[in-house]
XYZ file of C-alpha atoms in Angstrom:
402
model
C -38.744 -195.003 53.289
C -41.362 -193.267 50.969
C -42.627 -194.234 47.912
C -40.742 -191.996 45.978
C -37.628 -193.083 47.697
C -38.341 -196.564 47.118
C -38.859 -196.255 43.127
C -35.619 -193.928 43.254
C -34.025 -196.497 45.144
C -35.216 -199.910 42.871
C -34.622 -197.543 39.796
C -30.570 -196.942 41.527
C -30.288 -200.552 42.053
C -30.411 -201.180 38.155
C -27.361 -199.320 37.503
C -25.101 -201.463 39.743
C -23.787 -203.721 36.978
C -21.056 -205.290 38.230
C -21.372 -204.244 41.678
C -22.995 -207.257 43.607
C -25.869 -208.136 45.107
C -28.137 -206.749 48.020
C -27.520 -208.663 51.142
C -30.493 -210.427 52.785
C -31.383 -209.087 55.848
C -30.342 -211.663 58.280
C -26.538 -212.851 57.720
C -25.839 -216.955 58.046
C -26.238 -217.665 61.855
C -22.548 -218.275 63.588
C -22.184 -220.851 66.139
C -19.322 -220.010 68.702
C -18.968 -223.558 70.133
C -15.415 -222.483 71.815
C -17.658 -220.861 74.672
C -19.313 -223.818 75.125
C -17.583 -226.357 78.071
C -15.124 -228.901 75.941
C -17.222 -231.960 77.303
C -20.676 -230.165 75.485
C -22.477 -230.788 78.489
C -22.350 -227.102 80.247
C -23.518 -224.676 77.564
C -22.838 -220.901 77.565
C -25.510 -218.927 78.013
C -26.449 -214.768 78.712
C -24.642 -213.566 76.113
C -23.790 -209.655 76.309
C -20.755 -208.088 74.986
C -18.391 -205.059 74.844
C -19.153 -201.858 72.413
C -17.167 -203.002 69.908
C -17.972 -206.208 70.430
C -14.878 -207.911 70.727
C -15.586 -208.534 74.225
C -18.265 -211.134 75.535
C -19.501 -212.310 78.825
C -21.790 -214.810 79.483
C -22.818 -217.496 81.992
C -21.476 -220.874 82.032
C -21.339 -223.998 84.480
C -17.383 -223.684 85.985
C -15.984 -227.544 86.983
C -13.833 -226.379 89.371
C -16.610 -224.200 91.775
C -19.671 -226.870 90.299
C -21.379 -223.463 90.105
C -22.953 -221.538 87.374
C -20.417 -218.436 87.239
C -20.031 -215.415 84.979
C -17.175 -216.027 82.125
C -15.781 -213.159 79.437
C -13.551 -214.211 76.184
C -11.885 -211.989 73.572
C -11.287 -211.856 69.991
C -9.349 -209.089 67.852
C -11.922 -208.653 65.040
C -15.906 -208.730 65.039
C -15.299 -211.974 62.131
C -12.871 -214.088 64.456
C -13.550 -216.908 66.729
C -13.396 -216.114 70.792
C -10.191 -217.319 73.119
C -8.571 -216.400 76.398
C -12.285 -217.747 78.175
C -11.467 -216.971 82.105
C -14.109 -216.759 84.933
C -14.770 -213.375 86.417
C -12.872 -214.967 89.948
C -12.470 -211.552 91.337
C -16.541 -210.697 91.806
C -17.823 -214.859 92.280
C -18.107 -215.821 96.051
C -17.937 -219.314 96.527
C -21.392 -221.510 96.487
C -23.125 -218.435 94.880
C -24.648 -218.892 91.971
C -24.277 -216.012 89.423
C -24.962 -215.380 85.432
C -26.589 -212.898 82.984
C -23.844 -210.130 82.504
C -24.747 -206.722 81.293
C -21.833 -204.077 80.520
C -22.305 -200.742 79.673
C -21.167 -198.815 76.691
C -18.011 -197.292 78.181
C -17.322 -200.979 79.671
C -16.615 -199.807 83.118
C -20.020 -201.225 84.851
C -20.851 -204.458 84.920
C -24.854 -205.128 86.333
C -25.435 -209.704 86.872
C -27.446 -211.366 88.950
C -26.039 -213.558 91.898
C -27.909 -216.127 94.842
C -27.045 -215.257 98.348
C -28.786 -217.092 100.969
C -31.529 -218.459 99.169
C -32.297 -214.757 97.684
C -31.442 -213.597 94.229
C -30.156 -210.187 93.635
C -29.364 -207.960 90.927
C -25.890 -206.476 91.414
C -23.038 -204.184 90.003
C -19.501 -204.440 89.283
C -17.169 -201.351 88.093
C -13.363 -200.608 87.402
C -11.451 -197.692 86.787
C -10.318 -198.485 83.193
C -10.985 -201.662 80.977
C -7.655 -202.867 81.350
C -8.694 -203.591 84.865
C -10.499 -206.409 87.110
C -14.078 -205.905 88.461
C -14.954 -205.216 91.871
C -18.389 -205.338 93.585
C -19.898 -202.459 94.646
C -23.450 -202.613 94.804
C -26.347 -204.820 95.262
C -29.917 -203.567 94.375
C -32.096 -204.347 97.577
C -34.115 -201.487 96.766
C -35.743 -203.078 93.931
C -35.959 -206.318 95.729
C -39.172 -208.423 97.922
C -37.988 -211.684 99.521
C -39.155 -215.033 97.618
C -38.631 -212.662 94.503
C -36.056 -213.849 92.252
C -34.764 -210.776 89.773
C -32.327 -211.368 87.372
C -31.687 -210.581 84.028
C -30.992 -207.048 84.259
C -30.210 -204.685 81.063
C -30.475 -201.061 80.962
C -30.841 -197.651 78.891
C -27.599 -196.092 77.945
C -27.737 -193.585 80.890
C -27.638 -196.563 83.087
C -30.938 -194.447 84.691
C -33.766 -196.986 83.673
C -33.303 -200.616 84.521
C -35.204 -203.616 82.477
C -35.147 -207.333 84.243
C -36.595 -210.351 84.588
C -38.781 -211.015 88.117
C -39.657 -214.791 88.896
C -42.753 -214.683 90.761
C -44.283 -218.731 92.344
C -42.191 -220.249 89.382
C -43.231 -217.989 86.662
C -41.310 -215.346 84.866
C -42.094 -211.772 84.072
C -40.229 -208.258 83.250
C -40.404 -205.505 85.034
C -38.472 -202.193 85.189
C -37.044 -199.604 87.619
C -36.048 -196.123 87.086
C -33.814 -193.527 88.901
C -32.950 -189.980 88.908
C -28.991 -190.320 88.965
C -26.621 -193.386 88.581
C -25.846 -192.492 92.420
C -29.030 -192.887 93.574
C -31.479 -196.223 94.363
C -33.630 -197.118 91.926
C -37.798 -196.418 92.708
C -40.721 -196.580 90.574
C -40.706 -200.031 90.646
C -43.314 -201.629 88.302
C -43.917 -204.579 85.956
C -43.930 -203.848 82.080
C -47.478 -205.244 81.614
C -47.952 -204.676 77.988
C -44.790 -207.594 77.091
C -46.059 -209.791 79.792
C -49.189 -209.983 78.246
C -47.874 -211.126 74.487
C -47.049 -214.614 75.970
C -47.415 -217.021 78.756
C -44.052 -216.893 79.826
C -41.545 -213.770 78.917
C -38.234 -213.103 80.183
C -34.578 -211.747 79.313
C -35.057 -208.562 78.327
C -32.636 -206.492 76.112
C -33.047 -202.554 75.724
C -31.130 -200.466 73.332
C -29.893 -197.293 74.574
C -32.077 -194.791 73.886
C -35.382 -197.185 75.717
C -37.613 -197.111 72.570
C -36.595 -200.842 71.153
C -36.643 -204.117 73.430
C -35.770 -207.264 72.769
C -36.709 -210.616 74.791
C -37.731 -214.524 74.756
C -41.600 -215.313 75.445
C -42.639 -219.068 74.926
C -46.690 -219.679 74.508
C -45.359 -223.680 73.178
C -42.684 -226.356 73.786
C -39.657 -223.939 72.537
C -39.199 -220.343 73.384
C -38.831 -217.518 70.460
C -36.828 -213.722 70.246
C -39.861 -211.031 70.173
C -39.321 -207.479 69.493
C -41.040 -204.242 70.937
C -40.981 -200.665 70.065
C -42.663 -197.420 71.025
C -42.453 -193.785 69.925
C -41.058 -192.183 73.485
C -40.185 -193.657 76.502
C -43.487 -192.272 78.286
C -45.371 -194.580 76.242
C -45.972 -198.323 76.348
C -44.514 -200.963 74.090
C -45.931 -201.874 71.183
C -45.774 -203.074 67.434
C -44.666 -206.681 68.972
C -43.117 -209.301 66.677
C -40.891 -212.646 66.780
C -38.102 -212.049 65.043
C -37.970 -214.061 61.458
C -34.717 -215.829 62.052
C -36.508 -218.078 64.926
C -37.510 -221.569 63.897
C -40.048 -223.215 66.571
C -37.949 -226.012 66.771
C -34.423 -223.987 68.066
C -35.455 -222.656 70.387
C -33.428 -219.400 70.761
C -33.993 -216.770 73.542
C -31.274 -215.288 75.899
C -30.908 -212.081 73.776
C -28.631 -209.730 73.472
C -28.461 -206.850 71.277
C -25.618 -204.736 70.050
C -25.876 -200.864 71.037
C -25.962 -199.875 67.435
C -29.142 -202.597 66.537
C -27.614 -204.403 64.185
C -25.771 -207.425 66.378
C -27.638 -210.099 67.811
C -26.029 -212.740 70.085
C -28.702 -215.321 71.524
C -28.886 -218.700 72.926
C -29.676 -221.242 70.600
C -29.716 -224.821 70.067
C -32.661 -227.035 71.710
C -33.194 -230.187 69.471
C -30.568 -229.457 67.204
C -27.612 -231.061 68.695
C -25.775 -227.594 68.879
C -26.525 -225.621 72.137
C -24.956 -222.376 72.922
C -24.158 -218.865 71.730
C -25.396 -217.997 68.169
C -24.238 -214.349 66.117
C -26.520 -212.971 63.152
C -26.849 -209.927 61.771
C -29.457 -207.407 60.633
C -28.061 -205.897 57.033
C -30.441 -203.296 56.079
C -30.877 -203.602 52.206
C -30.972 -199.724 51.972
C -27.601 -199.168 53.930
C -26.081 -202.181 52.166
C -26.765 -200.837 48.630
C -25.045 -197.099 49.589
C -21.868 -199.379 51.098
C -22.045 -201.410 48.036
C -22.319 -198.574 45.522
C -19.075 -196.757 47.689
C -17.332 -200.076 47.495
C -17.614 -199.842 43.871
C -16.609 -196.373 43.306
C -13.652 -196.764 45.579
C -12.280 -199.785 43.113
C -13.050 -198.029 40.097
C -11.228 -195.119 41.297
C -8.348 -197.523 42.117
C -8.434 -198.684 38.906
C -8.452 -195.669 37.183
C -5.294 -194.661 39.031
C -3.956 -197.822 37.842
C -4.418 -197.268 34.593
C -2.919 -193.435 34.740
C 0.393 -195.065 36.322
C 0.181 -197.365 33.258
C -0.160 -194.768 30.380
C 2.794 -192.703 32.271
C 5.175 -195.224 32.236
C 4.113 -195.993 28.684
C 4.922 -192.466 27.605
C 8.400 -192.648 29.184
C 8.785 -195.478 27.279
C 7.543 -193.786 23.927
C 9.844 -190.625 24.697
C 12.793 -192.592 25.223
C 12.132 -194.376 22.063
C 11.623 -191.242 20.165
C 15.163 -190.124 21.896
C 16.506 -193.219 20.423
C 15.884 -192.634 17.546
C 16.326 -188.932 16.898
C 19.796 -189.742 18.097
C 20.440 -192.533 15.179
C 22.362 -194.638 18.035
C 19.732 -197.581 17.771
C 22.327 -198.883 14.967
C 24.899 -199.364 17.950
C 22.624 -201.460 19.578
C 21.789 -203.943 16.992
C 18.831 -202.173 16.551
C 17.099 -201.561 12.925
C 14.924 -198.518 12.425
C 11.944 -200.592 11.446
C 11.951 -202.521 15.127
C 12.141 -198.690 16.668
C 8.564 -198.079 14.646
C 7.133 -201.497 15.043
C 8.182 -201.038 19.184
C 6.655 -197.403 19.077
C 3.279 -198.971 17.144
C 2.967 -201.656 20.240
C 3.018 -199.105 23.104
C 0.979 -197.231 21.020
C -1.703 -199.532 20.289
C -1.515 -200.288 24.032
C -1.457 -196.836 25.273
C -4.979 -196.611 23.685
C -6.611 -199.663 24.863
C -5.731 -197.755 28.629
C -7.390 -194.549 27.676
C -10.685 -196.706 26.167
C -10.391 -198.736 29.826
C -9.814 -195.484 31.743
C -12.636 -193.689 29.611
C -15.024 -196.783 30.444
C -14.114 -197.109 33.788
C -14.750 -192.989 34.137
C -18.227 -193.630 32.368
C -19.240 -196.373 35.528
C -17.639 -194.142 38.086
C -20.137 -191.414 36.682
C -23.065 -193.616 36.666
C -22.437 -194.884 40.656
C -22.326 -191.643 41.782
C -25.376 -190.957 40.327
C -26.755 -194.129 41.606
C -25.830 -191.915 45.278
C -27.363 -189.393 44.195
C -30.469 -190.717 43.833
C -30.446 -193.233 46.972
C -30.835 -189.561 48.543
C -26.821 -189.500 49.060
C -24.214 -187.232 48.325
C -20.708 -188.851 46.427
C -17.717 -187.888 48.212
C -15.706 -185.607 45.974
C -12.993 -187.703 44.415
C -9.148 -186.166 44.041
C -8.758 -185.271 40.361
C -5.443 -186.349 40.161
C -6.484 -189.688 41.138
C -9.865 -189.827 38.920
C -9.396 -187.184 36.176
C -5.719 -187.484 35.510
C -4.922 -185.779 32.750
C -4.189 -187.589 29.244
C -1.353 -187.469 27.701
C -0.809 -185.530 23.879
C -1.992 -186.771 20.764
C 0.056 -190.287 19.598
C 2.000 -188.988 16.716
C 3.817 -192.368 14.596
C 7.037 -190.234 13.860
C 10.384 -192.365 13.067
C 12.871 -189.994 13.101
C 15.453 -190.140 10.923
């Protein structure tokens, strides 16, 4: 953001009376013990998860096969807990041990890692439509030397350039593979040196789609930490590398995953802390969160503005049949005296008023928020002026009638 931006921005910020507070920019860490095995002993792990993220598979030990096995659970909304855990049956062979999922945007490919015969491979799943099961189909030998564990796999949104974790004599690494088409093998095999380097040990690499921001665990101590890595183009090499500001030495989180759009991260967390398993934050960008806040605002004031209007109409209907009433002299049939007719007539009124002073002040903060856009660089939506400017109604004449 530039500088002028900035002071435009802090100088917005002072006109949101009443609005709220900026949100920090890391929401309160969520724990989803329910993936987590009921006896706390087999924790979930490799979390990666559908577009909308409703979706999420990850690795956990299964009782029945007393193998590590690839699990997915659902929940309706982004804010609700996870249920309906099930183990992927229909792509675990028996004896074979098998964990970090990675699904693709359109949720139709599915890339994991499995052991067969001593070997560990990265492989794919697919389906026809996300209302159906997974089926092997592929299994990447190209990529892979024997004695070479890979696992770990996550890739670029054209599914053409392939990020994963190599275990080489005991120690971890990441390397990357590219191809020309999702039909063909993957070549130009080589290890992403300039993350390896940032740590002792690095592994569990997570690429957004468009390659330029990776995410992964590297441990130099006793607990391992999320880093972060960027770079201007895909020809060129990672770098600006960081640890990410929500990770406490003593956690321990790593097993990243992160959310197509940036902004959801999913890790495992827990060591020496009593609560191991799948944690959700959030990155809130304070610049995005004061536009949604100021829109938030407008769109209440507007509601209450049309509030108000629906107020001051019924009150004139109310005035006009009173001044029927008593233009017609038939209040005397109803018990009524002349004087209650005016003193009735003064009370809506007197109200009436106090709606066009609340409309008029409520106008007078819509004005200043959308100025507030304005100068966050944004343009107000235009508001219907029945809803926002609805006209008010003629001047409050006190006339009794006969």
């Amino acid at each position: 953001m530039s500088t002028r931006r900035k002071i435009l921005w802090l100088f917005a910020v002072t006109l949101l009376a009443g609005v709220g507070t900026l949100k920090a920019e890391w929401t309160e860490p969520v724990f989803h013990g329910e993936l987590t095995h009921p006896d706390g002993y087999w924790m979930a792990l490799d979390p990666a998860l559908s577009n909308d993220e409703t979706i999420i598979y990850f690795r956990c030990h299964d009782l029945i096969y007393d193998e590590n096995t690839i699990w997915e659970a659902h929940r309706d909304e982004t804010e609700d807990t996870f249920t309906g855990k099930r183990v992927l049956t229909e792509i675990f062979n028996d004896g074979e041990a098998m964990g970090s999922p990675w699904a693709t945007e359109n949720g139709l490919h599915l890339y994991y890692y499995q052991w067969s015969g001593g070997e560990c491979y990265i492989k794919m799943a697919e389906r026809a439509t996300t209302d159906d099961t997974w089926t092997h189909v592929k299994t990447f030998d190209e990529i892979h030397t024997a004695g070479i564990g890979d696992s770990m796999p996550t890739l670029t949104g054209d599914e053409l350039t392939m990020f994963y974790m190599r275990t080489i004599g005991g120690k971890k690494y990441i390397w990357k593979a590219t191809r020309p088409t999702i039909e063909e093998p993957f070549s130009d095999i080589e290890e992403v040196s300039e993350l390896n380097d940032s740590c002792n040990t690095v592994s569990r690499p997570s690429i957004l789609p468009d390659g330029l921001t990776i995410y992964y665990d590297a441990q130099d101590g006793s607990a391992p930490s999320i880093y972060k890595a960027t770079r201007s183009s895909t020809d060129e090499p990672f770098g600006n590398i960081e640890v990410l500001d929500f990770c406490l030495p003593d956690k321990g989180e790593s097993h990243p995953y992160v959310a197509p759009d940036g902004t959801g991260f999913y890790f495992f967390g827990g060591w020496g802390v009593g609560q191991g398993g799948i944690w959700e934050i959030h990155w809130v960008d304070p610049y995005n969160s004061a536009l949604q806040s100021i829109e938030d605002a407008i769109a209440k004031k507007i509601k209450a503005i049309e509030i108000v209007n629906a107020a001051i109409d019924k009150e004139m209907t109310a005035l006009e049949a009173l001044q029927e009433l008593t233009a017609g002299g038939e209040y005397g049939e109803l018990g009524l005296r002349r004087i209650d007719i005016f003193r009735a007539r003064i009370r809506i009124i007197l109200s009436m008023l106090r709606q066009r002073r609340a409309r008029a002040e409520l106008r007078k903060g819509l004005r200043e928020l959308e100025r507030a856009l304005v100068l966050l660089g944004a343009n107000p939506a235009p508001q219907d002026e029945v809803s926002s400017e609805a006209p008010a109604p003629g001047p409050l004449r006190l006339r009794i009638g006969r």
